[in-house]
Short mmCIF file of C-alpha atoms and ligand atoms in Angstrom, two decimals:
data_model
loop_
_atom_site.label_atom_id
_atom_site.label_comp_id
_atom_site.label_asym_id
_atom_site.label_seq_id
_atom_site.Cartn_x
_atom_site.Cartn_y
_atom_site.Cartn_z
CA UNK A 102 18.44 -26.58 7.81
CA UNK A 103 19.33 -23.15 9.73
CA UNK A 104 17.47 -22.49 12.63
CA UNK A 105 13.93 -20.17 12.76
CA UNK A 106 15.69 -16.94 13.10
CA UNK A 107 13.57 -14.50 10.79
CA UNK A 108 10.90 -12.01 12.11
CA UNK A 109 8.79 -11.74 9.51
CA UNK A 110 8.36 -13.46 6.02
CA UNK A 111 6.79 -11.26 2.81
CA UNK A 112 5.24 -13.14 0.13
CA UNK A 113 4.98 -11.02 -3.21
CA UNK A 114 8.00 -9.32 -4.94
CA UNK A 115 6.63 -6.52 -6.86
CA UNK A 116 8.31 -3.08 -6.03
CA UNK A 117 5.90 -2.34 -3.02
CA UNK A 118 6.71 -5.44 -1.53
CA UNK A 119 10.37 -5.11 -2.58
CA UNK A 120 10.68 -1.95 -1.11
CA UNK A 121 8.72 -2.74 2.16
CA UNK A 122 11.43 -5.93 2.70
CA UNK A 123 14.33 -3.47 2.38
CA UNK A 124 12.61 -1.03 4.52
CA UNK A 125 12.08 -3.70 7.39
CA UNK A 126 15.93 -4.65 6.97
CA UNK A 127 17.15 -1.05 7.42
CA UNK A 128 15.07 -1.20 10.43
CA UNK A 129 17.07 -4.27 11.86
CA UNK A 130 14.35 -7.00 11.15
CA UNK A 131 15.51 -10.23 9.49
CA UNK A 132 12.98 -10.72 6.57
CA UNK A 133 12.50 -13.81 4.51
CA UNK A 134 11.24 -13.42 0.84
CA UNK A 135 9.06 -15.57 -1.39
CA UNK A 136 6.89 -15.09 -4.40
CA UNK A 137 4.65 -17.45 -6.43
CA UNK A 138 7.54 -17.07 -9.56
CA UNK A 139 10.39 -18.64 -7.49
CA UNK A 140 13.00 -17.05 -9.80
CA UNK A 141 11.96 -13.77 -8.55
CA UNK A 142 13.32 -14.60 -5.34
CA UNK A 143 17.08 -15.15 -6.47
CA UNK A 144 16.78 -12.09 -8.72
CA UNK A 145 15.77 -10.20 -5.42
CA UNK A 146 18.53 -11.84 -3.61
CA UNK A 147 21.37 -11.42 -5.90
CA UNK A 148 20.45 -7.65 -6.99
CA UNK A 149 18.48 -5.26 -4.66
CA UNK A 150 18.80 -7.34 -1.43
CA UNK A 151 22.49 -8.31 -2.04
CA UNK A 152 24.90 -7.47 1.11
CA UNK A 153 21.63 -7.28 3.31
CA UNK A 154 20.53 -9.88 6.06
CA UNK A 155 17.41 -10.69 3.97
CA UNK A 156 16.61 -14.35 3.38
CA UNK A 157 15.10 -15.72 0.28
CA UNK A 158 13.33 -19.21 0.61
CA UNK A 159 12.20 -21.38 -2.74
CA UNK A 160 8.87 -22.82 -0.91
CA UNK A 161 6.33 -21.81 1.74
CA UNK A 162 7.78 -24.85 3.89
CA UNK A 163 11.19 -23.66 3.75
CA UNK A 164 9.99 -20.08 4.54
CA UNK A 165 7.88 -21.39 7.59
CA UNK A 166 11.01 -22.87 8.57
CA UNK A 167 12.90 -20.01 8.88
CA UNK A 168 10.45 -17.75 11.16
CA UNK A 169 10.34 -17.15 14.80
CA UNK A 170 7.19 -17.98 16.50
CA UNK A 171 4.34 -17.05 16.40
CA UNK A 172 4.79 -16.67 12.64
CA UNK A 173 4.22 -13.43 10.76
CA UNK A 174 3.58 -13.53 6.90
CA UNK A 175 2.95 -10.66 4.94
CA UNK A 176 1.09 -11.05 1.76
CA UNK A 177 1.62 -8.22 -0.89
CA UNK A 178 0.11 -9.34 -3.71
CA UNK A 179 -2.34 -8.79 -6.47
CA UNK A 180 -5.73 -8.18 -4.65
CA UNK A 181 -8.44 -10.84 -5.21
CA UNK A 182 -7.87 -14.32 -5.58
CA UNK A 183 -4.20 -14.15 -5.00
CA UNK A 184 -4.97 -13.44 -1.40
CA UNK A 185 -7.56 -16.44 -1.16
CA UNK A 186 -5.35 -19.00 -2.53
CA UNK A 187 -2.22 -17.80 -0.37
CA UNK A 188 -4.25 -18.07 2.41
CA UNK A 189 -5.20 -21.90 1.40
CA UNK A 190 -1.90 -22.73 0.65
CA UNK A 191 -0.30 -20.99 4.08
CA UNK A 192 -2.32 -22.81 6.51
CA UNK A 193 -1.18 -26.14 6.49
CA UNK A 194 2.43 -24.91 6.69
CA UNK A 195 1.37 -22.48 9.69
CA UNK A 196 0.03 -23.01 13.23
CA UNK A 197 -2.24 -21.96 15.53
CA UNK A 198 -1.21 -18.53 16.69
CA UNK A 199 0.47 -17.69 13.65
CA UNK A 200 -0.30 -14.21 11.59
CA UNK A 201 -1.00 -13.66 8.15
CA UNK A 202 -0.99 -9.99 6.95
CA UNK A 203 -2.53 -8.73 3.93
CA UNK A 204 -1.13 -5.74 3.24
CA UNK A 205 -2.64 -5.03 -0.44
CA UNK A 206 -5.71 -3.14 -1.64
CA UNK A 207 -8.08 -5.60 -0.58
CA UNK A 208 -11.76 -4.72 -0.24
CA UNK A 209 -12.98 -4.47 3.34
CA UNK A 210 -15.58 -7.28 3.05
CA UNK A 211 -13.06 -9.81 1.82
CA UNK A 212 -11.10 -8.75 4.89
CA UNK A 213 -14.19 -8.96 7.34
CA UNK A 214 -14.36 -12.44 5.49
CA UNK A 215 -10.75 -13.70 5.68
CA UNK A 216 -10.27 -12.61 9.42
CA UNK A 217 -13.10 -15.03 10.33
CA UNK A 218 -12.20 -17.61 8.38
CA UNK A 219 -8.45 -17.65 9.32
CA UNK A 220 -9.48 -17.12 12.78
CA UNK A 221 -11.66 -20.25 12.40
CA UNK A 222 -8.43 -22.10 11.72
CA UNK A 223 -7.00 -20.98 15.00
CA UNK A 224 -4.24 -18.57 13.54
CA UNK A 225 -4.71 -14.61 13.63
CA UNK A 226 -5.13 -12.26 10.58
CA UNK A 227 -4.54 -8.79 9.86
CA UNK A 228 -5.61 -6.70 6.80
CA UNK A 229 -3.49 -3.80 6.47
CA UNK A 230 -3.85 -0.49 4.35
CA UNK A 231 -0.03 0.49 3.05
CA UNK A 232 0.06 4.04 1.45
CA UNK A 233 2.53 6.10 0.28
CA UNK A 234 3.25 4.02 -3.26
CA UNK A 235 6.88 2.77 -3.85
CA UNK A 236 8.74 5.67 -2.20
CA UNK A 237 6.86 5.65 0.85
CA UNK A 238 7.00 1.77 0.99
CA UNK A 239 10.93 2.13 1.13
CA UNK A 240 10.92 5.27 3.38
CA UNK A 241 7.99 5.08 5.42
CA UNK A 242 4.73 4.38 4.27
CA UNK A 243 1.47 5.22 6.40
CA UNK A 244 0.39 1.89 7.66
CA UNK A 245 -3.59 1.03 8.78
CA UNK A 246 -3.88 -2.23 10.42
CA UNK A 247 -7.40 -3.97 11.41
CA UNK A 248 -8.67 -7.46 11.85
CA UNK A 249 -7.90 -9.96 14.83
CA UNK A 250 -6.84 -7.72 17.86
CA UNK A 251 -4.67 -10.50 19.55
CA UNK A 252 -2.39 -10.00 16.24
CA UNK A 253 -1.38 -6.50 16.74
CA UNK A 254 1.07 -6.80 19.66
CA UNK A 255 3.09 -8.96 17.77
CA UNK A 256 3.16 -6.81 14.29
CA UNK A 257 3.18 -3.29 16.06
CA UNK A 258 6.96 -3.22 16.77
CA UNK A 259 7.77 -3.87 12.96
CA UNK A 260 5.15 -1.85 11.75
CA UNK A 261 5.61 1.13 14.11
CA UNK A 262 9.55 0.98 13.01
CA UNK A 263 8.97 1.25 9.36
CA UNK A 264 6.47 3.96 9.12
CA UNK A 265 6.56 7.33 8.55
CA UNK A 266 6.79 9.57 11.37
CA UNK A 267 4.79 12.66 12.35
CA UNK A 268 7.24 15.67 13.04
CA UNK A 269 7.09 15.03 16.73
CA UNK A 270 8.25 11.35 16.19
CA UNK A 271 4.92 9.62 16.42
CA UNK A 272 4.45 6.94 13.96
CA UNK A 273 1.78 6.90 11.07
CA UNK A 274 0.63 3.94 12.32
CA UNK A 275 -1.65 2.55 14.96
CA UNK A 276 -4.18 -0.16 15.44
CA UNK A 277 -7.46 0.74 13.61
CA UNK A 278 -10.36 -1.93 14.69
CA UNK A 279 -11.60 -5.21 14.10
CA UNK A 280 -12.35 -7.12 11.10
CA UNK A 281 -11.92 -5.18 8.01
CA UNK A 282 -11.47 -1.87 9.41
CA UNK A 283 -7.80 -0.90 8.34
CA UNK A 284 -8.99 -1.63 4.49
CA UNK A 285 -12.08 0.29 5.30
CA UNK A 286 -9.52 3.31 6.41
CA UNK A 287 -7.27 2.60 3.50
CA UNK A 288 -10.12 2.50 1.12
CA UNK A 289 -11.58 5.99 2.50
CA UNK A 290 -8.39 7.55 2.37
CA UNK A 291 -7.95 6.60 -1.10
CA UNK A 292 -11.73 8.10 -1.79
CA UNK A 293 -10.80 11.08 -0.47
CA UNK A 294 -7.57 11.47 -2.76
CA UNK A 295 -9.82 10.68 -5.60
CA UNK A 296 -11.89 13.78 -4.12
CA UNK A 297 -8.46 15.97 -3.68
CA UNK A 298 -7.57 15.02 -7.93
CA UNK A 299 -11.17 16.13 -8.69
CA UNK A 300 -10.67 19.25 -7.24
CA UNK A 301 -7.25 19.95 -8.86
CA UNK A 302 -8.92 18.63 -12.01
CA UNK A 303 -11.75 21.40 -11.91
CA UNK A 304 -9.17 24.13 -11.17
CA UNK A 305 -7.11 23.25 -13.59
CA UNK A 306 -9.94 23.22 -16.11
CA UNK A 307 -10.83 26.46 -15.29
CA UNK A 308 -7.75 27.99 -15.59
CA UNK A 309 -6.82 26.56 -18.86
CA UNK A 310 -10.23 26.46 -20.55
CA UNK A 311 -12.17 29.15 -18.95
CA UNK A 312 -9.05 31.95 -18.24
CA UNK A 313 -6.87 30.57 -21.15
CA UNK A 314 -3.85 30.41 -18.70
CA UNK A 315 -0.74 28.20 -20.17
CA UNK A 316 0.95 25.57 -17.83
CA UNK A 317 3.79 28.00 -16.68
CA UNK A 318 1.00 30.58 -15.68
CA UNK A 319 -1.02 27.64 -13.69
CA UNK A 320 2.26 26.30 -12.33
CA UNK A 321 2.97 29.57 -10.69
CA UNK A 322 -0.51 29.51 -9.00
CA UNK A 323 0.35 26.13 -7.83
CA UNK A 324 3.39 27.26 -6.71
CA UNK A 325 1.49 29.73 -4.52
CA UNK A 326 -0.95 27.66 -3.05
CA UNK A 327 1.50 25.49 -2.19
CA UNK A 328 3.08 27.86 -0.03
CA UNK A 329 -0.08 28.70 1.88
CA UNK A 330 -3.32 26.74 3.40
CA UNK A 331 -3.18 24.20 0.76
CA UNK A 332 0.42 22.96 1.42
CA UNK A 333 0.17 19.27 -0.05
CA UNK A 334 1.83 16.54 -1.77
CA UNK A 335 -1.00 16.38 -4.59
CA UNK A 336 -0.66 20.16 -5.07
CA UNK A 337 3.24 20.05 -4.98
CA UNK A 338 3.22 17.04 -7.79
CA UNK A 339 0.70 18.99 -9.48
CA UNK A 340 3.01 22.36 -9.51
CA UNK A 341 6.12 20.08 -10.70
CA UNK A 342 4.17 18.32 -13.49
CA UNK A 343 2.83 21.81 -14.74
CA UNK A 344 6.54 22.86 -15.31
CA UNK A 345 7.67 19.84 -16.55
CA UNK A 346 9.04 20.27 -20.18
CA UNK A 347 9.08 17.67 -23.13
CA UNK A 348 12.45 17.57 -24.79
CA UNK A 349 11.43 19.83 -27.45
CA UNK A 350 10.83 22.25 -24.87
CA UNK A 351 6.86 22.46 -24.89
CA UNK A 352 4.47 21.79 -21.51
CA UNK A 353 4.84 17.66 -21.41
CA UNK A 354 0.86 18.56 -19.53
CA UNK A 355 -0.42 19.46 -23.03
CA UNK A 356 0.67 16.06 -24.80
CA UNK A 357 -0.68 13.52 -22.20
CA UNK A 358 -3.93 11.97 -23.22
CA UNK A 359 -7.06 13.57 -21.18
CA UNK A 360 -8.05 10.02 -19.64
CA UNK A 361 -7.63 8.07 -16.42
CA UNK A 362 -8.13 4.61 -15.11
CA UNK A 363 -8.97 3.33 -11.30
CA UNK A 364 -8.49 0.26 -9.24
CA UNK A 365 -11.63 0.28 -7.56
CA UNK A 366 -11.14 2.02 -4.03
CA UNK A 367 -12.91 5.21 -4.87
CA UNK A 368 -15.79 3.45 -6.23
CA UNK A 369 -15.66 0.91 -3.17
CA UNK A 370 -16.00 4.47 -1.06
CA UNK A 371 -19.03 5.62 -2.93
CA UNK A 372 -20.97 2.09 -2.92
CA UNK A 373 -19.97 2.08 0.94
CA UNK A 374 -21.32 5.68 1.46
CA UNK A 375 -24.51 4.59 -0.73
CA UNK A 376 -25.35 1.85 1.53
CA UNK A 377 -25.22 4.08 4.58
CA UNK A 378 -27.12 6.59 3.09
CA UNK A 379 -24.44 9.46 3.13
CA UNK A 380 -24.04 11.71 0.21
CA UNK A 381 -20.07 11.91 -0.69
CA UNK A 382 -20.82 13.94 -4.02
CA UNK A 383 -17.35 14.94 -4.90
CA UNK A 384 -16.19 11.41 -4.53
CA UNK A 385 -18.45 9.98 -6.98
CA UNK A 386 -17.92 12.85 -9.32
CA UNK A 387 -14.07 11.92 -9.34
CA UNK A 388 -15.01 8.14 -9.95
P1 LIG B 531 2.15 -5.58 -10.55
O1 LIG B 531 1.95 -4.92 -9.08
O2 LIG B 531 3.70 -5.47 -11.26
O3 LIG B 531 1.25 -5.18 -11.33
P2 LIG B 531 0.63 -7.93 -10.00
O4 LIG B 531 0.56 -8.59 -11.42
O5 LIG B 531 -0.14 -6.98 -9.31
O6 LIG B 531 1.77 -7.09 -10.49
O7 LIG B 531 1.32 -8.97 -8.77
C1 LIG B 531 2.14 -8.63 -7.92
C2 LIG B 531 2.22 -9.79 -7.03
O8 LIG B 531 1.28 -10.51 -6.70
C3 LIG B 531 3.88 -10.58 -7.71
O9 LIG B 531 4.41 -10.78 -6.55
C4 LIG B 531 2.76 -11.50 -8.19
O10 LIG B 531 3.42 -13.04 -8.34
P3 LIG B 531 4.30 -13.36 -9.89
O11 LIG B 531 5.50 -12.62 -9.67
O12 LIG B 531 4.43 -14.70 -9.57
O13 LIG B 531 3.27 -12.70 -10.93
C5 LIG B 531 1.87 -11.96 -7.56
N1 LIG B 531 0.50 -12.55 -7.87
C6 LIG B 531 -0.46 -11.88 -8.58
N2 LIG B 531 -1.32 -12.88 -9.27
C7 LIG B 531 -0.92 -13.61 -8.16
C8 LIG B 531 -1.46 -15.17 -8.08
N3 LIG B 531 -2.96 -15.29 -8.79
N4 LIG B 531 -1.17 -16.01 -7.15
C9 LIG B 531 -0.27 -15.68 -6.53
N5 LIG B 531 0.72 -14.67 -6.51
C10 LIG B 531 0.01 -14.11 -7.70
#
């Protein structure tokens, strides 16, 4: 068996998980990859991870044996019961002092419960927001960790290396607080984005149905807005979406069904605001 050499393990080889692994590898860390459907480990090692230092594990035992101590194991799996199931399977292969990290979009109350549970077994827990989507995960996400404070010094060098950087070079990643604080901040951050999208949709609605503007005219307005104080990622992609043409030359946006789904973070933000008696009408409207 090879000696324990890896800096961190990452479980969950959907695109977010794969991209975080590749990002960690680029920053000089040795990562062990694992996935419930084990065939995806070999697929990843033989394709996206070819020519890198990334290691594949075919069982949790093998994964644990490859890790330096304290072991750091990050989950990038579907939020909900998959996280609880992996915590249960990890506890027997890990040791006191080892660290389990959940990087999915978990409900902060689950993270509070899991932090207490994992700490009661002598291990440490981090629940962290990871923002920026697939592209962010690959090139530099914003990372919002919370959980067991004693875990942070062990995770900090990796997370701050792979995170996005502000213009002055400081990392878009720092310790948020105990328990579910990291996931709470990620939830609120998503909630704010819901509000931002609601504003964009209302502006679009007024311009399209009130003023009768075409997609190209609205594109020009968003292009101008993006040069001023509204300069932002969401205004920028709205500008580009409005200019995008279908193969027949017509604006694609006019052919897209006027409907949207959600994964829950906006709704959770509103529920939390109601629990605290603080109105956040814009986010509620968006949900
Ligand atoms: P996607 O992000 O593509 O929608 P997903 O269903 O959210 O996919 O699953 C993302 C990751 O969570 C995958 O690594 C998936 O493992 P599989 O490749 O084996 O499907 C993992 N996952 C989802 N549900 C799981 C569960 N109940 N137990 C363990 N892993 C799970």
